[in-house]
Coordinates of C-alpha atoms in Angstrom, one line a residue:
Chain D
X1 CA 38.0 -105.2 -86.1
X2 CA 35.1 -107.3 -86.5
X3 CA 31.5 -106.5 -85.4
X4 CA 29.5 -109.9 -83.5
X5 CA 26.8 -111.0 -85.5
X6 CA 24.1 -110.7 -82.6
X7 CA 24.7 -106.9 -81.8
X8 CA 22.2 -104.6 -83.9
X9 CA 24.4 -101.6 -82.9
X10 CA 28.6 -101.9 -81.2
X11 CA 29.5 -98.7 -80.3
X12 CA 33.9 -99.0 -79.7
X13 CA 36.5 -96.2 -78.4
X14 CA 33.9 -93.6 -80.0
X15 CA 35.6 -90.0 -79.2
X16 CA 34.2 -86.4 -80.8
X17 CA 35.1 -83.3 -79.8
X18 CA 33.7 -79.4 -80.9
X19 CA 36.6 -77.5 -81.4
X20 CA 38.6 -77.8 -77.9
X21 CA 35.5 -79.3 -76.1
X22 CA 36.2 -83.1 -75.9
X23 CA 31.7 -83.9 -75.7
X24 CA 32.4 -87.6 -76.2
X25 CA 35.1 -89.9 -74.4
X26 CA 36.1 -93.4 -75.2
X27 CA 32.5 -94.7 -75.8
X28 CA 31.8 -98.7 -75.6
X29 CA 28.5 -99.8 -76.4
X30 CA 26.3 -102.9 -77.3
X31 CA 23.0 -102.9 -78.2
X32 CA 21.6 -106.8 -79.1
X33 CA 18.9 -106.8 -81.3
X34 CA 15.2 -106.5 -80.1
X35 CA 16.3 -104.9 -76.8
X36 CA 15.7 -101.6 -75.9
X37 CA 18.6 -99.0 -74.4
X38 CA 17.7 -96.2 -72.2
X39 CA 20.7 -93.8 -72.2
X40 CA 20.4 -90.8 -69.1
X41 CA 22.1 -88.4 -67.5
X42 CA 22.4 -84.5 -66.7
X43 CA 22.6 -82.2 -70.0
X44 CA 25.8 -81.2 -71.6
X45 CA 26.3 -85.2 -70.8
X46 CA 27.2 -86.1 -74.6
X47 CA 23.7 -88.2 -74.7
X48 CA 22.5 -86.3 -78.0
X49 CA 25.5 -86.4 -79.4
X50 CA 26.0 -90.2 -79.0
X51 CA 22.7 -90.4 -80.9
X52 CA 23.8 -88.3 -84.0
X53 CA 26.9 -90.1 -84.2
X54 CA 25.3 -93.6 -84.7
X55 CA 23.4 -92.5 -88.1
X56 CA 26.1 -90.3 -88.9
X57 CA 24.5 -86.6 -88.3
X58 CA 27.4 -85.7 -86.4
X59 CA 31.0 -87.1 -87.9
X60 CA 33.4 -88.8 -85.6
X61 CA 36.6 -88.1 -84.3
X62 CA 37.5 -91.5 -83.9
X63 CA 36.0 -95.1 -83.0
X64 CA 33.9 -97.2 -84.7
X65 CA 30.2 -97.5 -84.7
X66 CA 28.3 -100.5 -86.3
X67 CA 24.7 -100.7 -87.1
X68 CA 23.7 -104.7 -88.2
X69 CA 27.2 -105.5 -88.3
X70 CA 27.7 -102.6 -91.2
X71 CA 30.1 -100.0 -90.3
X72 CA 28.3 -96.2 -90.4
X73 CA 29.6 -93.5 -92.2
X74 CA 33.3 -94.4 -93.3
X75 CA 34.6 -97.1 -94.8
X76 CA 37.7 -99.0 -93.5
X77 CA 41.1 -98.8 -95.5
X78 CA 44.4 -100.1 -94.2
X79 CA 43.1 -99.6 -90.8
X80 CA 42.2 -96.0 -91.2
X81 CA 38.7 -94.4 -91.2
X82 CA 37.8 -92.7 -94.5
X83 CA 34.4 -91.0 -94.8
X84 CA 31.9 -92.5 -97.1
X85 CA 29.9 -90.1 -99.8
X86 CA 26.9 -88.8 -99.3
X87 CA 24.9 -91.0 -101.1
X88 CA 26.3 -94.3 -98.9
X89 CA 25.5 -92.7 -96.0
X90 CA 21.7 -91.7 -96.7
X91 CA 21.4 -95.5 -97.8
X92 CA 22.4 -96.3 -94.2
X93 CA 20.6 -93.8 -92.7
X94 CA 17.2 -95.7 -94.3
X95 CA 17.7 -98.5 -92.1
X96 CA 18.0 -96.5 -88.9
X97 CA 15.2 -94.2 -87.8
X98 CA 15.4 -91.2 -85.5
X99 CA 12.5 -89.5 -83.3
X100 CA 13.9 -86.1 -82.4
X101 CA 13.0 -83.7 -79.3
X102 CA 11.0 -80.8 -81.5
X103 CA 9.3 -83.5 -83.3
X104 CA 10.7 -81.8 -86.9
X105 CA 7.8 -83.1 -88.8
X106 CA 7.5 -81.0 -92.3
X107 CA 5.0 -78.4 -91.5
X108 CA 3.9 -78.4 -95.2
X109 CA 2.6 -81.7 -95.5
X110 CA -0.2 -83.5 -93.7
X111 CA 0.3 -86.2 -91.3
X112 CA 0.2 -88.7 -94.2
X113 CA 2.3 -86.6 -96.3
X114 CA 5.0 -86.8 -93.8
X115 CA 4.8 -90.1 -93.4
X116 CA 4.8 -91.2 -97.4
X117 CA 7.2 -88.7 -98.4
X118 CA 10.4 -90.8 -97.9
X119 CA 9.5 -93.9 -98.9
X120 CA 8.3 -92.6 -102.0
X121 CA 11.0 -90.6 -102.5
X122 CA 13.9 -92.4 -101.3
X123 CA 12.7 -95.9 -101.4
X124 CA 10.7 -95.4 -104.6
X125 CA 8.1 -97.2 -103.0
X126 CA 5.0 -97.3 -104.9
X127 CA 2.5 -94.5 -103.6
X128 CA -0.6 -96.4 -103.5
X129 CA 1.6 -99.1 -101.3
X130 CA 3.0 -96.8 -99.5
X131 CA -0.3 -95.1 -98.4
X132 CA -1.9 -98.2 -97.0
X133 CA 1.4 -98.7 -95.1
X134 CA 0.8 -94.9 -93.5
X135 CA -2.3 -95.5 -92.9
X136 CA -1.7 -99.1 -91.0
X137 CA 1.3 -97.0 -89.0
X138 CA -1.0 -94.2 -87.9
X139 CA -3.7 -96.8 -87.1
X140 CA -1.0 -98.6 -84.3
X141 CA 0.3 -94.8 -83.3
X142 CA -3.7 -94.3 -82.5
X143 CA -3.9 -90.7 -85.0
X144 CA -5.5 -92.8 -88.0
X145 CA -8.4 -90.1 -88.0
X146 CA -5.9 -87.3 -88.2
X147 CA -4.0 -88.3 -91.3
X148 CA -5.0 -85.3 -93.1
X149 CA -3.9 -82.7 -90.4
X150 CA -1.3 -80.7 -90.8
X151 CA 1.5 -80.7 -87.8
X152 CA 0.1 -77.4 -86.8
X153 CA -3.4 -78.6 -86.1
X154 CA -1.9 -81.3 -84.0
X155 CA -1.0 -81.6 -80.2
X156 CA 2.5 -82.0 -79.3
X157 CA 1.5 -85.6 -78.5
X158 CA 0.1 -86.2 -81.7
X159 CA 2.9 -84.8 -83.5
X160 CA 5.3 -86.9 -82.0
X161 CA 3.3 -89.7 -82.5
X162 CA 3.2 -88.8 -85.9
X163 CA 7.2 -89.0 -86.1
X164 CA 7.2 -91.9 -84.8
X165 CA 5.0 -93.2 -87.4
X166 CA 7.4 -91.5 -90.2
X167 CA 10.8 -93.1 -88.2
X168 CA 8.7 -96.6 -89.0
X169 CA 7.4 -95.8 -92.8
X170 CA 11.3 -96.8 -93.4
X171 CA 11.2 -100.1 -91.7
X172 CA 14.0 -99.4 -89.6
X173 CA 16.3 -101.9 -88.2
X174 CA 17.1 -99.6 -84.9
X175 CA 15.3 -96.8 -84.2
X176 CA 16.6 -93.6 -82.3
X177 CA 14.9 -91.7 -79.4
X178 CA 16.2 -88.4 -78.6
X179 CA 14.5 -86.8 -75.5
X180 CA 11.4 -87.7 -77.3
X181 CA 8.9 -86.8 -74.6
X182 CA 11.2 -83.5 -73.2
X183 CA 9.3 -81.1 -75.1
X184 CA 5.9 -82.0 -74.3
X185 CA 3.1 -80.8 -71.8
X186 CA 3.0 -83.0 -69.0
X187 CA -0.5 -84.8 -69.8
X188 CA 0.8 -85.4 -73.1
X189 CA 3.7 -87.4 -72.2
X190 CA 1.9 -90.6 -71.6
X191 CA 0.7 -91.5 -75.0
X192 CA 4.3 -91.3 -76.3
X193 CA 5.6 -93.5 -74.0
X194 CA 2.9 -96.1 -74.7
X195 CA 3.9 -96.2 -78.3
X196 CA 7.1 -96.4 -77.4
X197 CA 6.5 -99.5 -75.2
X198 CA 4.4 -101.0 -77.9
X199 CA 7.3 -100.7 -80.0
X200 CA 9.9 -101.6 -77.3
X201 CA 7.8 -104.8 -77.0
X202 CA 7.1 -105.6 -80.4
X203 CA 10.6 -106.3 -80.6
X204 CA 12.0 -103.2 -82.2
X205 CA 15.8 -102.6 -81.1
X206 CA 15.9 -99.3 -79.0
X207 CA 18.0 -96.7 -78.2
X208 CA 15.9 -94.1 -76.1
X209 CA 17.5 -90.7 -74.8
X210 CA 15.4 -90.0 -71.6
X211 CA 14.4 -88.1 -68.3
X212 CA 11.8 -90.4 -67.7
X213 CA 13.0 -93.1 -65.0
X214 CA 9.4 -94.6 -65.2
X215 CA 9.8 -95.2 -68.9
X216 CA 13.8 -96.8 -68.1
X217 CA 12.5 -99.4 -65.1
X218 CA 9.7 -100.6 -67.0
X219 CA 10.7 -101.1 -70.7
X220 CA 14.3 -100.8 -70.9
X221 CA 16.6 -104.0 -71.2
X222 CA 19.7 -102.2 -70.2
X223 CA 20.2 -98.2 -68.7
X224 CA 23.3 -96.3 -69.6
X225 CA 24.2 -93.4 -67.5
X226 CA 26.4 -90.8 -69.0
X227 CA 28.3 -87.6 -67.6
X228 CA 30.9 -85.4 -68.8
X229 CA 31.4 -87.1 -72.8
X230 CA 31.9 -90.8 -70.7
X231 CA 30.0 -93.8 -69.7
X232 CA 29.6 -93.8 -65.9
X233 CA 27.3 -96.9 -65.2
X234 CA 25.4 -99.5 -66.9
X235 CA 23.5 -102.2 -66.4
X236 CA 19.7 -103.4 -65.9
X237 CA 17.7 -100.4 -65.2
X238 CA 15.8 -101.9 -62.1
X239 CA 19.3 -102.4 -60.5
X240 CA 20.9 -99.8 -61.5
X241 CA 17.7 -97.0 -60.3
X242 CA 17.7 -99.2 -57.1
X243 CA 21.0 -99.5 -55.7
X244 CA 24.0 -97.2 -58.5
X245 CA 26.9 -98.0 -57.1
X246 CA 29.0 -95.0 -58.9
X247 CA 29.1 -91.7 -56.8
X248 CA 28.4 -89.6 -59.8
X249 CA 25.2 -91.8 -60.6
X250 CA 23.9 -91.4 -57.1
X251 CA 24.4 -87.9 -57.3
X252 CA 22.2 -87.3 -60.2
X253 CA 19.3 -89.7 -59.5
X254 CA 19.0 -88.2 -55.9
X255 CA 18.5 -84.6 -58.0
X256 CA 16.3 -86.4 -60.6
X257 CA 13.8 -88.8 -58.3
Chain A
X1 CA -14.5 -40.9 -51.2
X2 CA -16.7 -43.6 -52.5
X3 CA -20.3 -43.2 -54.0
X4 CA -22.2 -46.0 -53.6
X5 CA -23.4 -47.1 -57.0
X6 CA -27.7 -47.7 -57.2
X7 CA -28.4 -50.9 -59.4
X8 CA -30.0 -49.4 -62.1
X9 CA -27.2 -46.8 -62.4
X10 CA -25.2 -49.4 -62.8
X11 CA -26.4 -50.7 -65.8
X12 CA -26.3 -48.2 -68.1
X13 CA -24.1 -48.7 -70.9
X14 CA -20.8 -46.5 -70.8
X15 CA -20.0 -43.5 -72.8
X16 CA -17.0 -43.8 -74.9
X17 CA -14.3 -41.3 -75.0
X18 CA -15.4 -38.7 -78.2
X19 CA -12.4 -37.6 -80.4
X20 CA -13.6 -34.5 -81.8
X21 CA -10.8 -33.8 -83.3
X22 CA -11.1 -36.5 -85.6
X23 CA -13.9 -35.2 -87.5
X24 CA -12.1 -31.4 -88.1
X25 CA -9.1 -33.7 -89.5
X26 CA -11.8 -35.4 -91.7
X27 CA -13.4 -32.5 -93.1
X28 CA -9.7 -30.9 -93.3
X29 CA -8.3 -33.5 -95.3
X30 CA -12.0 -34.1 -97.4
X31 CA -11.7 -30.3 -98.2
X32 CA -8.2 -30.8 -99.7
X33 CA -9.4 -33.7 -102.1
X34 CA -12.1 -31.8 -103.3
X35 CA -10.2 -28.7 -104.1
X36 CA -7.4 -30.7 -106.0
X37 CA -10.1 -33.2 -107.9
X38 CA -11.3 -29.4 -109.0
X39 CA -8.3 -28.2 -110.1
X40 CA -6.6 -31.5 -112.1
X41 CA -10.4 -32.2 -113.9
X42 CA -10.9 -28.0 -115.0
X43 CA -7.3 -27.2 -115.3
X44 CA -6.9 -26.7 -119.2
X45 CA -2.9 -27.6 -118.7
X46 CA -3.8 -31.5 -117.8
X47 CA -5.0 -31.6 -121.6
X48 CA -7.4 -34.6 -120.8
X49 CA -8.5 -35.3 -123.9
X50 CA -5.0 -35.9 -125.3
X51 CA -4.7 -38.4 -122.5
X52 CA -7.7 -40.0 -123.8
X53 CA -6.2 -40.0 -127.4
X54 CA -2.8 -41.8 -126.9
X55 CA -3.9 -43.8 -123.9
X56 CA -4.2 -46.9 -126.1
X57 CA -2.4 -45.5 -129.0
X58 CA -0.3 -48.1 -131.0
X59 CA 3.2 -46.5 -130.4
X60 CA 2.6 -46.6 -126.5
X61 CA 1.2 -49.5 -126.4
X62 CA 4.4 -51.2 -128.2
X63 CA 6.3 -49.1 -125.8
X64 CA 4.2 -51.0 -123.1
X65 CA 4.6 -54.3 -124.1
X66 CA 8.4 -53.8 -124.0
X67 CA 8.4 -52.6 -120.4
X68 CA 6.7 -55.5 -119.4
X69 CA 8.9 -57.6 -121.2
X70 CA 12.2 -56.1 -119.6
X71 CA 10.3 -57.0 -116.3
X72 CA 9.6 -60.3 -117.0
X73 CA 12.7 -60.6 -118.2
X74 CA 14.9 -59.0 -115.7
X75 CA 13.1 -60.7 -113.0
X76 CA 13.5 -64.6 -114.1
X77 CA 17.8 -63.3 -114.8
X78 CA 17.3 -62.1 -111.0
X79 CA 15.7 -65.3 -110.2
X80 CA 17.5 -67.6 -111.4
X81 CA 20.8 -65.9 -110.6
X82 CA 19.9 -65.1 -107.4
X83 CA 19.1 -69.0 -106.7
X84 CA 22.7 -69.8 -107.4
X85 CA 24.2 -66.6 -105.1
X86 CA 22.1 -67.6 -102.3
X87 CA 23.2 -71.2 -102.8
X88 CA 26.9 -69.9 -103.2
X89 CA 26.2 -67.5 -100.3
X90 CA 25.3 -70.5 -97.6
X91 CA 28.3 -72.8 -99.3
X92 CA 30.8 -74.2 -96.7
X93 CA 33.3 -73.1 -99.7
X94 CA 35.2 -69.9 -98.2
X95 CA 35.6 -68.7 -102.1
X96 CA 32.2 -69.4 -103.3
X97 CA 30.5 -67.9 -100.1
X98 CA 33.2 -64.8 -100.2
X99 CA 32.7 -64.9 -104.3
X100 CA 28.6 -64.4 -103.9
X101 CA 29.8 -61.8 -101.1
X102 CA 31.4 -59.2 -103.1
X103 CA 29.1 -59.8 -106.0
X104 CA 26.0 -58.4 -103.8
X105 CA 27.7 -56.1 -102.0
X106 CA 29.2 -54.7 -105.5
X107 CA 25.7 -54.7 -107.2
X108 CA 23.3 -53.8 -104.5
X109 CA 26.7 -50.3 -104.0
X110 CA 26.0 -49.1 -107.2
X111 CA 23.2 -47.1 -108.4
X112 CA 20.9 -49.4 -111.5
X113 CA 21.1 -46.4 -113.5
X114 CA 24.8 -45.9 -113.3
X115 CA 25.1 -49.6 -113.7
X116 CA 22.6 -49.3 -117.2
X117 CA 25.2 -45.9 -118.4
X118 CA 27.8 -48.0 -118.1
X119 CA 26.9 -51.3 -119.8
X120 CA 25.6 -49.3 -122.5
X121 CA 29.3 -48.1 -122.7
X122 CA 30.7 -51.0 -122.6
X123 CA 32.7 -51.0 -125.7
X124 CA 34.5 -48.2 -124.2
X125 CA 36.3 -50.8 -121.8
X126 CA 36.4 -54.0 -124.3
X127 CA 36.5 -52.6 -128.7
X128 CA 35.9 -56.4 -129.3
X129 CA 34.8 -59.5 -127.6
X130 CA 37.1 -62.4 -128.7
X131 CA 36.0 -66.2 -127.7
X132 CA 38.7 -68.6 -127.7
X133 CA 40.7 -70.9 -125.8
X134 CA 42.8 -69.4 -122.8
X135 CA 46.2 -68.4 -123.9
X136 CA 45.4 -70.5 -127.0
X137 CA 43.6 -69.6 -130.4
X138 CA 40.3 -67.4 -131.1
X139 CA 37.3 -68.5 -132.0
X140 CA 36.0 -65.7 -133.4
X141 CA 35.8 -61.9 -132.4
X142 CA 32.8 -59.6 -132.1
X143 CA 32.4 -56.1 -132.1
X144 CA 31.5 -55.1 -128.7
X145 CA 29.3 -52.4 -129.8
X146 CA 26.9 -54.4 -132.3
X147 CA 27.2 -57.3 -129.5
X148 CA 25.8 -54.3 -126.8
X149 CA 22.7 -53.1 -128.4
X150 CA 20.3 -51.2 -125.6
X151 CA 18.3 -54.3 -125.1
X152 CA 21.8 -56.1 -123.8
X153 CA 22.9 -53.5 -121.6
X154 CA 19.3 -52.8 -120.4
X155 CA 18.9 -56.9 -119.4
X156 CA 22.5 -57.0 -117.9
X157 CA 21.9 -53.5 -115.9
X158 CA 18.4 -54.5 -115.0
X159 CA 18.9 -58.9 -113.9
X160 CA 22.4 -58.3 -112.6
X161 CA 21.3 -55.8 -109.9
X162 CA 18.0 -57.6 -108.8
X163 CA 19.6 -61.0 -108.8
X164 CA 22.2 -59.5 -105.8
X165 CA 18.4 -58.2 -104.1
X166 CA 17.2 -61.3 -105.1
X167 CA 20.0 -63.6 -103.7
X168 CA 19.6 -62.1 -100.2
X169 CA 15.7 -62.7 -100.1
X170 CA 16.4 -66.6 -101.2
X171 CA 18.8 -67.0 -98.7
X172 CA 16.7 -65.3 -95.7
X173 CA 14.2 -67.5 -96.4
X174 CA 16.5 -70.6 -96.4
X175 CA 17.9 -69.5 -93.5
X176 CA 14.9 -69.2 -91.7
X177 CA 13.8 -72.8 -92.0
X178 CA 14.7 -74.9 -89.0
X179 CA 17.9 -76.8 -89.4
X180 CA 15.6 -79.5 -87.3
X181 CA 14.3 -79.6 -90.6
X182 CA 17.3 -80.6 -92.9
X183 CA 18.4 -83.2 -89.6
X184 CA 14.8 -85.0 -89.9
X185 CA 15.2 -85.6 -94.0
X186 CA 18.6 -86.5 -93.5
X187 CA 17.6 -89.1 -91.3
X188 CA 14.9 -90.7 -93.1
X189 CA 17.7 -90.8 -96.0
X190 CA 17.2 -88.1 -97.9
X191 CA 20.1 -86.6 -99.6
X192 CA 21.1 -82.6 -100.1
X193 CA 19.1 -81.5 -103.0
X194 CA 16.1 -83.6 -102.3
X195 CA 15.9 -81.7 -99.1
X196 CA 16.1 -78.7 -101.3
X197 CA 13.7 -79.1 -103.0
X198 CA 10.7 -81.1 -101.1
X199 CA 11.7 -79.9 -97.4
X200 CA 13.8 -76.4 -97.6
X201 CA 12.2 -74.2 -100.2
X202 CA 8.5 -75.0 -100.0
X203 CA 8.8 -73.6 -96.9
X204 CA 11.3 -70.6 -97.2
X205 CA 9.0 -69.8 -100.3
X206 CA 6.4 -68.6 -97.6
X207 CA 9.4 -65.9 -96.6
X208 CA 10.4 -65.2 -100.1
X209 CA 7.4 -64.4 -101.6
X210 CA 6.2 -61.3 -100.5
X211 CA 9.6 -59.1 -100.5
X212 CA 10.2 -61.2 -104.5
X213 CA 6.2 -59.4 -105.1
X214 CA 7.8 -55.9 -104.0
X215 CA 10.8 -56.6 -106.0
X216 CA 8.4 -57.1 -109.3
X217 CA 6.4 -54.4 -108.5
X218 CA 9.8 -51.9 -107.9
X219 CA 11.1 -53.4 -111.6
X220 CA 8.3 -52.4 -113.2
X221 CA 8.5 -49.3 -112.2
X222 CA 12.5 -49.3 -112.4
X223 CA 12.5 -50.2 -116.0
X224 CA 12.3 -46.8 -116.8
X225 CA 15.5 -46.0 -116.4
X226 CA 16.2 -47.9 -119.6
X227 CA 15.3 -44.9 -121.1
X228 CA 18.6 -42.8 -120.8
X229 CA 19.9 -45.8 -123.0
X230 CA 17.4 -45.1 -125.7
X231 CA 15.5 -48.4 -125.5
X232 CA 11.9 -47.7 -126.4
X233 CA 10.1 -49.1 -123.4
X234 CA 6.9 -47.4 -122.2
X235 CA 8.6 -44.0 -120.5
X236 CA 10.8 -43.5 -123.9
X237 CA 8.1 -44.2 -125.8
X238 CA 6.0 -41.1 -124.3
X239 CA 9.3 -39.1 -124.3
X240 CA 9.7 -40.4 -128.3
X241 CA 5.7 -38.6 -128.8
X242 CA 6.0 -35.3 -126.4
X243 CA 9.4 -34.7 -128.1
X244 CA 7.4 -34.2 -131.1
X245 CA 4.3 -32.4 -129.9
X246 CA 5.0 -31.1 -127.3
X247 CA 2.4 -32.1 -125.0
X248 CA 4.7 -33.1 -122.1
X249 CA 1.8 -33.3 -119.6
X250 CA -0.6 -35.0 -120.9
X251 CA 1.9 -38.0 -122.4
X252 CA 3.4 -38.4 -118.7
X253 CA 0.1 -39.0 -117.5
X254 CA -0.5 -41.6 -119.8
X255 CA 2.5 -43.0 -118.5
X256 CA 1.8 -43.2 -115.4
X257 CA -1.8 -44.5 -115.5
X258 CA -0.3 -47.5 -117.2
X259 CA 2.4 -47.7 -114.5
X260 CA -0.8 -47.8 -111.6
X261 CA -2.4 -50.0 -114.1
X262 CA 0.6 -52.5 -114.0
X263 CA 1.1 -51.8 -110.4
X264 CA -2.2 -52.5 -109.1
X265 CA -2.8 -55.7 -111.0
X266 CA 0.0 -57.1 -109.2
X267 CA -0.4 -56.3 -106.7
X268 CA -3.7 -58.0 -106.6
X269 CA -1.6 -61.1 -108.0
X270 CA 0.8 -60.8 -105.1
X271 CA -2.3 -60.8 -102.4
X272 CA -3.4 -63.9 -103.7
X273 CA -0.1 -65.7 -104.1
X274 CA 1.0 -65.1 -100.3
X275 CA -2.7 -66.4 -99.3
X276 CA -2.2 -69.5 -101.2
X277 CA 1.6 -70.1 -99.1
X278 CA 0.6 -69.3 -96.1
X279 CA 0.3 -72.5 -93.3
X280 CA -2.6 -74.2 -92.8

């Protein structure tokens, strides 16, 4: 199987499963490059899960995923799947960055720290280069007076912000959203979201796990609604929030909205 | 009923509760002090001036210098060891998880001073230690007893029970970092022991470090022991002197002032070090 050339990430016949529990079902996806994907649906939907599969956290069952037309985490042999070391994996990873729920920034290190760390470290990026480059990031995430915070003195906003920031330090090809605004107070949701559009429309390819239908109609390219480990609908958000056509969709959104 | 409160009235300030009894305990306890202060400073038995004469005698002092030693010693053994069982401990291996297991649960069973007996015995067990190739030819062959001196057993009775202590501090702290943590490194690209090193244990140190400062402080004080084995730390060394003049008393106290001594400073050391971990 070959990936097209204009999908940043092909998701095909993706399947995991924890023990017994099948979580993920025959997953088909396409993501084009410079769009932006919202994925949604009730928890316990497999949403997460999808995430972690496409940089490899979690390990497939079967399927293929392909990020830039590179296939993640195994390497193709006589048409069977074997697993790539360590080491090829965290070079793919690099080119993929992730914004989690709980933020995860390194509670040791300062908001700069966090954000030089890897690209010193991994990309052996020089540190006085790779300073300016924080300090530009912070500047377009709006924290560049806080880059000598540590996580703790930060609002939940901020800290997100902040991982945001970190996600780009590694100039990512796609990034990775996962319920990035779920565990934040209410009036601090908003200033995620604008980075997030900023980035959406800067051109940076998306894939955003979400409860916020606001966020879906007005940047997302394409919504994906998932329940029970499958995909149930997908198509432009605007249609899809107006009129679903699935039962299952138009069960949820009536609990959601 | 209901008294209706006057303005002035109520703004007087309120009278605490008293605790009298508080002050009896106080005078109780102050009484106590004062009476045993009396008796250790005017009993002839506490022989203070020989206290004063081998407190920084030459002999005591060597024997001082090794029980700091054996501490330092032991410790870095239960260190380092204890790194590598807490790393074995959290393996997805079955054997090297079950391995790191039995070790602690063997070491951390059996009583140090049992453990010391029966190192220093060692040649009971083995006559000769022979290194060679398995099944194959010797190297050479040692006699187990010159390869054993007190020093050995001491070291191997000492490290090899605080490194099984030791592994289940290290891994309570690993554990306790988020595994949020290790998802975010692995993300940006980071690989295992990177995240080791930069992300996991600069954090789990803030959990180590205070029960590891215990654990120093309980060697110091555990080294004497070593004494049944004849090793001529700072306990043996006072037991070396009173054997000979028979001022039992006075040489014990001499022992332990040094032991508060060693104590105190570190503990002071210890203060400063979980200060200097703890989150901004």
């Amino acid at each position: 199987m070959t990936p097209p050339a204009d999908a940043m990430l092909r998701i095909r016949g993706l399947s995991k499963s924890y023990g017994a529990r099948q979580v993920l079902r025959d997953i088909d996806l396409d993501v084009q490059a410079g769009s932006v994907m919202c994925i949604i649906g009730p928890s316990g939907s497999g949403k997460s899960t999808l995430l972690s599969c496409i940089n490899h956290l979690e390990p497939i069952d079967r399927g293929r995923v392909w990020v830039a037309g590179e296939l993640v985490g195994y390497r193709e042999h006589r048409g069977r799947l074997h697993e790539l070391p360590d080491r090829e994996v965290a070079r793919m990873r690099q080119s993929v960055g992730m914004v989690f729920q709980q933020f995860n920034l390194f509670p040791h290190m300062t908001a700069l720290q966090n954000i030089v760390e890897a690209p010193i470290r991994v990309k052996r990026v020089a540190a006085s280069d790779a300073k300016a480059r924080a300090i530009k990031l912070l500047e377009r995430v709006g924290l560049a007076d806080k880059q000598a915070r540590y996580p703790a003195q930060l609002s939940g906003g901020e800290q997100q912000r902040v991982a945001i920031a970190r996600a780009l330090a590694m100039d990512p090809k796609l990034m990775l959203f996962d319920e990035p605004t779920s565990a934040l107070d209410p009036e601090l949701v908003g200033e995620v979201l604008a980075v997030m559009q900023d980035l959406g429309r800067s051109g940076m390819t998306m894939v955003v796990v979400t409860h916020e239908l606001g966020f879906a109609r007005e940047v997302g390219d394409q919504l994906t609604f998932m329940d029970g480990g499958v995909i149930v609908e997908q198509g432009d958000p605007r249609a899809v929030l107006a009129a679903p056509r699935e039962k299952r969709t138009q069960d949820f959104l009536s609990k959601v909205l | 009923m209901v008294r209706r409160v006057t303005e002035p009235e109520a703004a007087q300030p309120v009278v605490p509760l008293r605790h009298p009894g508080t002050w009896v305990a106080t005078a109780i306890v102050l009484m106590i002090v004062a009476l045993a202060a009396y008796s250790v400073a005017t009993n002839p038995a506490f022989e203070w001036p020989v206290v004063a004469q081998y407190m920084f005698d030459p002999e005591i002092l060597t024997g001082l210098q090794r029980t700091l030693e054996l501490t330092v010693a032991a410790m870095l053994m239960g260190l380092l060891l204890g790194t590598v069982l807490a790393l074995m401990r959290l393996s997805q291996n079955r054997l090297l998880s079950t391995v790191s297991w039995a070790y602690i649960w063997f070491f951390r069973s059996v009583p140090v001073l049992v453990q010391l007996i029966f190192w220093y015995n060692f040649g009971a067990l083995y006559a000769s230690i022979s290194l060679g190739i398995p099944f194959g030819p010797t190297l050479f062959t040692v006699n187990t007893n010159t390869l054993i001196t007190p020093l050995f057993a001491a070291l191997a009775g000492l490290g090899l029970s605080q490194s099984a202590y030791t592994a289940e501090v290290i891994r309570a702290g690993i554990v306790s970092v988020p595994a949020g943590q290790t998802r975010a490194a692995l993300a940006l690209g980071m690989r295992r022991l990177m995240i080791y090193r930069r992300i996991i244990l600069p954090q789990a140190m803030r959990v180590i470090i205070p029960p590891v400062g215990n654990e120093v402080i309980s060697m110091v004080k555990n080294t004497s022991l070593v004494s049944v084995i004849a090793l001529a730390e700072l306990l043996y060394t006072t037991q070396l002197i009173y054997s000979r003049t028979y001022q039992t008393i006075p040489l014990l106290i001499v022992a332990s002032l040094w032991y508060l001594i060693i104590v105190s400073v570190l503990s002071l050391g210890q203060h400063f070090l979980e200060h200097r971990f703890r989150h901004r």
